[in-house]
């Protein structure tokens, strides 16, 4: 590698992959065992049952050795048929990628636009469903936390919008950057398929992804769905009954997953969510003190897992990020697609504490000076006073 060694811990403050805690790394540093043997079945069970507690569901959770994108595809191909109409909401880059995938799979789509500075408008979903009197729309697909913009959507309100019309569409939700960081309730909120991934709030390396599946989604998938093999739920769920998988699971990532689930419960999910809320609030304090703008314009949609910050016109966010990486050994998230060069993103999710946040914000504040970006000092102080509040 041509990049020379930099002393000390790298600050991985992109909104995923996130910092993997030592406990998870140590848990994965265990010999790979027979995935059909009795010892592994217990680990498989622990992960499958444990993930139900994270999704807050009594229904099955399917675990794939795949990135989050794989679980997006699994959700679509198990419950939809070619030519079906799906309603999606363009909250940002990730919603756009899921939409593109739906199109590639032969689904008809309607893509409700936003300005990429807020979450889903439940009223817009309700209005569109109300106009669909003959029930052509088969699914509503939304991203819970839009990682490209730092905007969170109120999933319970999207559910309420579907119920207000009495529409039969399934509700599919991407929680890749919200699960285990921002409260999510698969059963209570009537979600049919929840999609997630390992490398963000779950504090694991990339490589695992998930579908939590409602009873309704399961029966729809049994009756129809697209041609599928690798992603098919039925074989997974049948094998999972004994803690087994229909093909070789990602053994060592599952050791890590069992450890991560245990850690989340030791801290308590509510405490985990409160920690994320507090770090996000402190980050916004800092941004405000710098005199910069948070991309998300709707306070109720502010994300607790990341903050996207707009730079003043004429200043390149990528040059700023490159300076921060070189001088302070910290990676910040870039602006994606139409936000390229305009915003940087601070990831404050996963295995993260007050002093890590202050280190992160110090790096940003010094980086702003380094890149000659007009700002006021005092962002770190502002964050500190929030964090230090007794
Ligand atoms: C990261 C992310 C994805 C993509 O996941 P991959 O693991 O890169 O395939 C999809 N949706 C959201 C909201 C994300 O944050």
Coordinates of C-alpha atoms and ligand atoms in Angstrom, one line a residue:
X1 CA 0.0 0.0 0.0
X2 CA 1.3 3.4 -0.9
X3 CA -0.5 5.2 2.0
X4 CA 2.0 5.3 4.9
X5 CA 1.0 4.2 8.3
X6 CA -0.7 6.8 10.5
X7 CA -0.3 6.4 14.2
X8 CA -3.3 6.1 16.5
X9 CA -6.9 5.1 15.8
X10 CA -8.4 6.0 12.4
X11 CA -11.7 7.9 12.9
X12 CA -14.2 6.1 10.6
X13 CA -16.9 8.7 10.8
X14 CA -18.7 7.9 7.6
X15 CA -22.3 6.7 8.1
X16 CA -21.4 3.1 7.5
X17 CA -19.4 1.0 7.6
X18 CA -19.0 2.1 11.2
X19 CA -16.3 1.5 13.9
X20 CA -16.4 -2.2 14.8
X21 CA -16.0 -2.6 18.6
X22 CA -13.2 -4.8 19.8
X23 CA -15.6 -7.2 21.5
X24 CA -17.1 -7.9 18.1
X25 CA -13.7 -8.3 16.4
X26 CA -12.6 -10.7 19.2
X27 CA -15.9 -12.7 18.8
X28 CA -15.2 -13.1 15.1
X29 CA -11.6 -14.2 15.8
X30 CA -12.6 -17.8 16.5
X31 CA -12.1 -20.8 14.3
X32 CA -14.5 -21.4 11.6
X33 CA -16.5 -24.4 12.5
X34 CA -18.8 -26.9 10.7
X35 CA -21.9 -25.0 9.8
X36 CA -23.9 -28.2 9.8
X37 CA -22.7 -29.3 13.2
X38 CA -24.5 -29.0 16.6
X39 CA -22.2 -26.2 17.9
X40 CA -23.1 -24.0 15.0
X41 CA -26.8 -24.6 15.2
X42 CA -26.9 -22.9 18.6
X43 CA -25.1 -19.8 17.2
X44 CA -27.5 -19.7 14.2
X45 CA -30.5 -19.8 16.6
X46 CA -29.0 -17.1 18.8
X47 CA -28.6 -14.8 15.8
X48 CA -32.0 -15.6 14.3
X49 CA -33.9 -15.2 17.6
X50 CA -31.7 -12.2 18.6
X51 CA -32.5 -10.3 15.4
X52 CA -36.2 -10.6 16.2
X53 CA -35.6 -8.6 19.3
X54 CA -33.8 -5.9 17.3
X55 CA -36.5 -5.6 14.7
X56 CA -39.1 -5.9 17.4
X57 CA -40.9 -8.7 15.7
X58 CA -42.3 -12.2 16.4
X59 CA -42.1 -13.0 12.7
X60 CA -39.2 -14.7 10.9
X61 CA -36.0 -12.8 10.1
X62 CA -34.0 -14.1 7.2
X63 CA -30.2 -13.5 7.2
X64 CA -28.3 -13.4 3.9
X65 CA -24.5 -13.3 3.3
X66 CA -24.9 -10.2 1.2
X67 CA -24.6 -6.4 1.5
X68 CA -27.7 -4.4 2.1
X69 CA -28.4 -4.2 -1.6
X70 CA -29.0 -8.0 -1.6
X71 CA -31.7 -7.7 1.0
X72 CA -33.4 -4.9 -1.1
X73 CA -33.6 -7.4 -3.9
X74 CA -34.8 -10.2 -1.7
X75 CA -37.6 -8.0 -0.4
X76 CA -38.8 -7.1 -3.9
X77 CA -38.6 -10.5 -5.5
X78 CA -40.3 -12.4 -2.8
X79 CA -43.5 -10.4 -2.7
X80 CA -43.9 -8.7 -6.1
X81 CA -44.5 -9.9 -9.6
X82 CA -43.1 -8.5 -12.8
X83 CA -45.3 -5.6 -14.0
X84 CA -46.6 -4.8 -10.5
X85 CA -46.9 -1.2 -9.6
X86 CA -44.9 0.0 -6.5
X87 CA -45.0 3.4 -4.9
X88 CA -41.6 4.7 -3.8
X89 CA -40.5 8.0 -2.3
X90 CA -37.4 9.8 -3.6
X91 CA -35.9 10.9 -0.2
X92 CA -32.4 10.8 -1.6
X93 CA -29.7 8.7 -3.2
X94 CA -30.5 5.4 -1.5
X95 CA -34.2 5.6 -2.3
X96 CA -33.1 6.4 -5.9
X97 CA -30.9 3.2 -6.0
X98 CA -33.7 1.0 -4.7
X99 CA -36.1 2.6 -7.2
X100 CA -33.5 1.8 -10.0
X101 CA -33.4 -1.8 -8.8
X102 CA -37.2 -2.1 -8.9
X103 CA -37.2 -0.8 -12.5
X104 CA -34.4 -3.3 -13.5
X105 CA -36.5 -6.1 -12.0
X106 CA -39.4 -5.2 -14.3
X107 CA -41.6 -3.5 -11.7
X108 CA -43.7 -0.5 -12.7
X109 CA -42.9 2.3 -10.3
X110 CA -44.1 5.7 -9.2
X111 CA -41.5 7.8 -7.5
X112 CA -42.9 10.6 -5.3
X113 CA -40.4 13.5 -5.5
X114 CA -38.9 15.4 -2.6
X115 CA -36.2 18.1 -2.5
X116 CA -33.8 15.6 -0.7
X117 CA -34.0 17.8 2.5
X118 CA -36.7 15.9 4.4
X119 CA -38.3 12.5 5.0
X120 CA -41.4 11.0 3.5
X121 CA -44.6 13.1 3.6
X122 CA -47.2 10.6 4.8
X123 CA -50.0 12.8 3.4
X124 CA -48.5 12.5 -0.1
X125 CA -48.6 8.7 0.3
X126 CA -52.1 8.8 1.5
X127 CA -53.3 11.0 -1.3
X128 CA -51.7 8.7 -4.0
X129 CA -53.2 5.6 -2.4
X130 CA -56.6 7.2 -2.2
X131 CA -56.5 7.8 -6.0
X132 CA -55.7 4.1 -6.5
X133 CA -59.3 2.9 -6.2
X134 CA -58.7 -0.3 -8.1
X135 CA -55.7 -1.3 -6.0
X136 CA -53.0 -1.3 -8.7
X137 CA -50.3 -0.3 -6.2
X138 CA -48.9 -3.5 -4.7
X139 CA -46.3 -2.1 -2.3
X140 CA -45.2 1.1 -0.7
X141 CA -41.4 1.2 -0.4
X142 CA -39.7 3.8 1.9
X143 CA -36.3 4.3 3.4
X144 CA -36.5 4.9 7.2
X145 CA -33.2 6.8 7.4
X146 CA -32.0 8.3 4.2
X147 CA -28.3 8.1 4.6
X148 CA -27.4 10.5 1.8
X149 CA -29.3 13.4 3.4
X150 CA -29.6 12.7 7.1
X151 CA -33.4 12.6 7.0
X152 CA -35.6 10.1 8.9
X153 CA -39.1 9.2 8.0
X154 CA -42.0 8.5 10.4
X155 CA -42.8 4.9 9.5
X156 CA -45.7 4.7 11.8
X157 CA -47.3 7.6 10.0
X158 CA -46.7 5.9 6.6
X159 CA -48.5 2.9 8.0
X160 CA -51.3 5.1 9.3
X161 CA -51.6 6.7 5.8
X162 CA -52.0 3.2 4.2
X163 CA -54.6 2.3 6.9
X164 CA -56.5 5.5 6.5
X165 CA -57.3 4.6 2.9
X166 CA -57.8 0.9 3.8
X167 CA -55.3 0.1 1.0
X168 CA -54.0 -3.4 0.7
X169 CA -50.4 -2.5 -0.4
X170 CA -47.6 -4.1 1.4
X171 CA -45.2 -1.8 3.3
X172 CA -41.5 -2.4 2.6
X173 CA -39.0 -0.4 4.7
X174 CA -35.2 0.0 4.4
X175 CA -33.7 0.3 7.8
X176 CA -30.1 -0.2 6.8
X177 CA -28.8 2.9 8.5
X178 CA -31.4 3.1 11.3
X179 CA -31.7 -0.3 12.8
X180 CA -30.1 -0.4 16.3
X181 CA -29.6 3.4 16.1
X182 CA -33.1 4.8 15.8
X183 CA -36.2 3.2 17.2
X184 CA -37.9 0.8 14.8
X185 CA -40.8 -1.5 15.4
X186 CA -41.5 -4.0 12.7
X187 CA -44.7 -5.5 14.3
X188 CA -46.2 -2.5 16.0
X189 CA -45.8 -0.3 12.9
X190 CA -47.3 -3.0 10.6
X191 CA -44.3 -3.3 8.3
X192 CA -44.4 -6.2 5.9
X193 CA -40.8 -6.5 4.9
X194 CA -37.9 -4.7 6.8
X195 CA -34.6 -4.6 5.0
X196 CA -31.4 -4.1 7.0
X197 CA -27.6 -4.6 6.9
X198 CA -24.8 -5.4 9.3
X199 CA -22.3 -2.6 8.8
X200 CA -24.1 0.4 10.3
X201 CA -26.0 0.5 13.6
X202 CA -25.3 -3.2 14.2
X203 CA -21.5 -2.5 14.5
X204 CA -20.4 -5.3 12.3
X205 CA -18.2 -5.4 9.2
X206 CA -20.2 -5.4 5.9
X207 CA -21.4 -8.7 4.6
X208 CA -24.7 -9.6 6.3
X209 CA -28.1 -8.4 5.4
X210 CA -31.6 -9.1 6.7
X211 CA -35.3 -9.3 5.8
X212 CA -37.8 -9.2 8.7
X213 CA -41.0 -10.7 7.2
X214 CA -44.6 -10.3 8.3
X215 CA -47.2 -13.0 8.1
X216 CA -48.9 -11.2 5.3
X217 CA -45.7 -10.9 3.3
X218 CA -44.9 -14.6 3.9
X219 CA -48.3 -15.7 2.5
X220 CA -48.0 -13.4 -0.5
X221 CA -44.6 -14.8 -1.2
X222 CA -45.8 -18.4 -0.9
X223 CA -48.5 -17.7 -3.5
X224 CA -46.4 -15.7 -6.0
X225 CA -43.5 -13.4 -6.4
X226 CA -40.8 -13.3 -9.1
X227 CA -38.5 -16.0 -10.2
X228 CA -35.9 -16.4 -7.4
X229 CA -33.6 -18.9 -6.0
X230 CA -30.8 -17.5 -3.8
X231 CA -33.2 -14.9 -2.2
X232 CA -36.1 -17.3 -1.7
X233 CA -37.4 -17.0 1.8
X234 CA -39.1 -20.4 2.0
X235 CA -35.9 -22.5 2.0
X236 CA -34.3 -20.1 4.4
X237 CA -37.1 -20.2 6.9
X238 CA -37.4 -24.0 6.7
X239 CA -33.7 -24.5 7.4
X240 CA -33.7 -21.7 10.1
X241 CA -36.1 -23.7 12.3
X242 CA -33.1 -25.8 13.4
X243 CA -30.6 -22.9 13.4
X244 CA -29.3 -24.0 10.0
X245 CA -29.1 -22.3 6.6
X246 CA -29.7 -23.7 3.1
X247 CA -26.2 -22.7 1.9
X248 CA -23.0 -21.8 3.7
X249 CA -23.7 -18.9 6.1
X250 CA -21.1 -16.2 6.8
X251 CA -20.0 -18.2 9.9
X252 CA -17.6 -15.7 11.5
X253 CA -19.8 -12.7 10.8
X254 CA -22.5 -14.5 12.7
X255 CA -20.2 -14.9 15.7
X256 CA -19.9 -11.2 15.6
X257 CA -23.6 -10.7 15.2
X258 CA -24.4 -12.7 18.3
X259 CA -21.9 -10.5 20.3
X260 CA -23.3 -7.3 18.8
X261 CA -26.9 -8.3 19.8
X262 CA -25.7 -9.1 23.3
X263 CA -24.0 -5.7 23.6
X264 CA -27.1 -3.9 22.4
X265 CA -29.2 -5.6 25.1
X266 CA -26.6 -5.0 27.8
X267 CA -26.8 -1.2 27.1
X268 CA -30.6 -1.5 26.5
X269 CA -32.1 -0.5 23.1
X270 CA -33.8 2.6 24.6
X271 CA -30.4 3.8 26.0
X272 CA -28.9 3.1 22.6
X273 CA -31.5 5.2 20.8
X274 CA -31.1 8.0 23.5
X275 CA -27.4 8.0 23.0
X276 CA -27.8 8.4 19.2
X277 CA -30.4 11.2 19.7
X278 CA -28.0 13.1 22.1
X279 CA -25.0 12.8 19.8
X280 CA -27.0 14.0 16.8
X281 CA -28.3 17.0 18.9
X282 CA -24.8 17.9 19.9
X283 CA -23.6 17.6 16.3
X284 CA -26.3 20.0 15.1
X285 CA -25.3 22.4 17.9
X286 CA -21.8 22.4 16.5
X287 CA -23.0 22.9 13.0
X288 CA -25.2 25.8 14.1
X289 CA -22.3 27.4 16.0
X290 CA -20.0 27.1 12.9
X291 CA -22.7 29.1 11.0
X292 CA -23.2 26.2 8.6
X293 CA -26.4 24.6 7.4
X294 CA -27.8 21.1 8.2
X295 CA -29.1 19.7 5.0
X296 CA -32.3 18.3 6.5
X297 CA -34.7 21.2 6.8
X298 CA -37.5 19.5 8.7
X299 CA -36.6 19.3 12.5
X300 CA -38.9 16.3 13.1
X301 CA -37.0 14.4 10.4
X302 CA -33.5 15.1 11.7
X303 CA -31.5 11.9 11.6
X304 CA -29.9 10.5 14.8
X305 CA -27.4 8.4 12.9
X306 CA -25.8 11.0 10.7
X307 CA -25.7 14.7 10.0
X308 CA -25.2 16.0 6.4
X309 CA -23.7 19.5 6.4
X310 CA -24.0 21.9 3.5
X311 CA -20.9 24.0 2.6
X312 CA -21.2 27.6 1.4
X313 CA -21.4 28.0 -2.4
X314 CA -18.0 27.8 -4.0
X315 CA -16.4 25.5 -1.4
X316 CA -15.7 21.9 -2.3
X317 CA -16.8 19.4 0.3
X318 CA -14.6 16.7 -1.2
X319 CA -11.4 18.9 -0.9
X320 CA -12.4 19.6 2.7
X321 CA -12.8 15.9 3.4
X322 CA -9.5 15.1 1.7
X323 CA -7.8 17.6 4.0
X324 CA -9.3 16.1 7.1
X325 CA -8.3 12.6 6.1
X326 CA -4.7 13.7 5.4
X327 CA -4.1 15.8 8.4
X328 CA -6.3 14.2 11.1
X329 CA -6.7 10.6 9.8
X330 CA -10.5 10.8 9.8
X331 CA -12.9 9.7 7.1
X332 CA -16.1 11.7 6.7
X333 CA -19.0 10.8 4.3
X334 CA -19.1 12.4 0.9
X335 CA -22.1 14.0 -0.9
X336 CA -23.8 11.4 -3.1
X337 CA -25.0 12.0 -6.7
X338 CA -26.6 15.5 -6.9
X339 CA -25.1 16.4 -3.5
X340 CA -21.5 15.6 -4.6
X341 CA -19.1 18.2 -3.5
X342 CA -21.8 20.2 -1.8
X343 CA -22.2 18.3 1.5
X344 CA -20.2 16.2 3.8
X345 CA -21.7 13.7 6.2
X346 CA -20.8 13.1 9.8
X347 CA -21.6 9.5 10.9
X348 CA -22.4 9.4 14.6
X349 CA -23.9 5.9 14.8
X350 CA -22.9 2.5 16.1
X351 CA -20.2 2.0 18.7
X352 CA -19.7 5.7 19.6
X353 CA -19.4 7.8 22.7
X354 CA -19.1 11.4 23.8
X355 CA -15.3 11.7 23.5
X356 CA -15.3 10.1 20.1
X357 CA -17.9 12.7 19.0
X358 CA -15.8 15.5 20.4
X359 CA -12.7 14.2 18.5
X360 CA -14.8 14.0 15.4
X361 CA -16.2 17.5 15.7
X362 CA -12.7 18.8 16.6
X363 CA -11.4 17.3 13.3
X364 CA -14.2 18.9 11.4
X365 CA -13.7 22.3 13.0
X366 CA -9.9 22.3 12.4
X367 CA -10.6 21.0 8.8
X368 CA -12.8 23.9 8.1
X369 CA -10.0 26.3 9.0
X370 CA -7.5 24.2 7.0
X371 CA -9.8 24.4 3.9
X372 CA -10.4 28.2 4.4
X373 CA -14.2 27.6 4.6
X374 CA -15.9 30.6 6.2
X375 CA -17.2 29.6 9.6
X376 CA -17.2 30.7 13.2
X377 CA -15.2 28.9 15.9
X378 CA -16.9 27.4 18.9
X379 CA -18.7 24.4 17.4
X380 CA -16.9 21.9 19.6
X381 CA -17.6 24.1 22.7
X382 CA -21.3 24.2 21.8
X383 CA -21.4 20.4 21.5
X384 CA -19.4 20.1 24.8
X385 CA -21.9 22.2 26.7
X386 CA -24.7 20.0 25.5
X387 CA -22.9 16.8 26.3
X388 CA -21.8 18.2 29.7
X389 CA -25.3 19.2 30.7
X390 CA -26.0 17.7 34.2
Ligands
LIG1 C1 -25.8 1.7 3.2 C2 -27.2 1.7 2.7 C3 -27.6 1.0 1.6 C4 -26.7 0.1 0.8 O1 -26.2 -1.0 1.5 P1 -25.0 -1.8 0.9 O2 -24.6 -2.7 2.1 O3 -24.0 -0.9 0.5 O4 -25.5 -2.7 -0.2 C5 -29.0 1.0 1.3 N1 -29.8 1.8 1.9 C6 -29.4 2.6 2.9 C7 -30.4 3.5 3.6 C8 -28.1 2.6 3.3 O5 -27.7 3.4 4.3

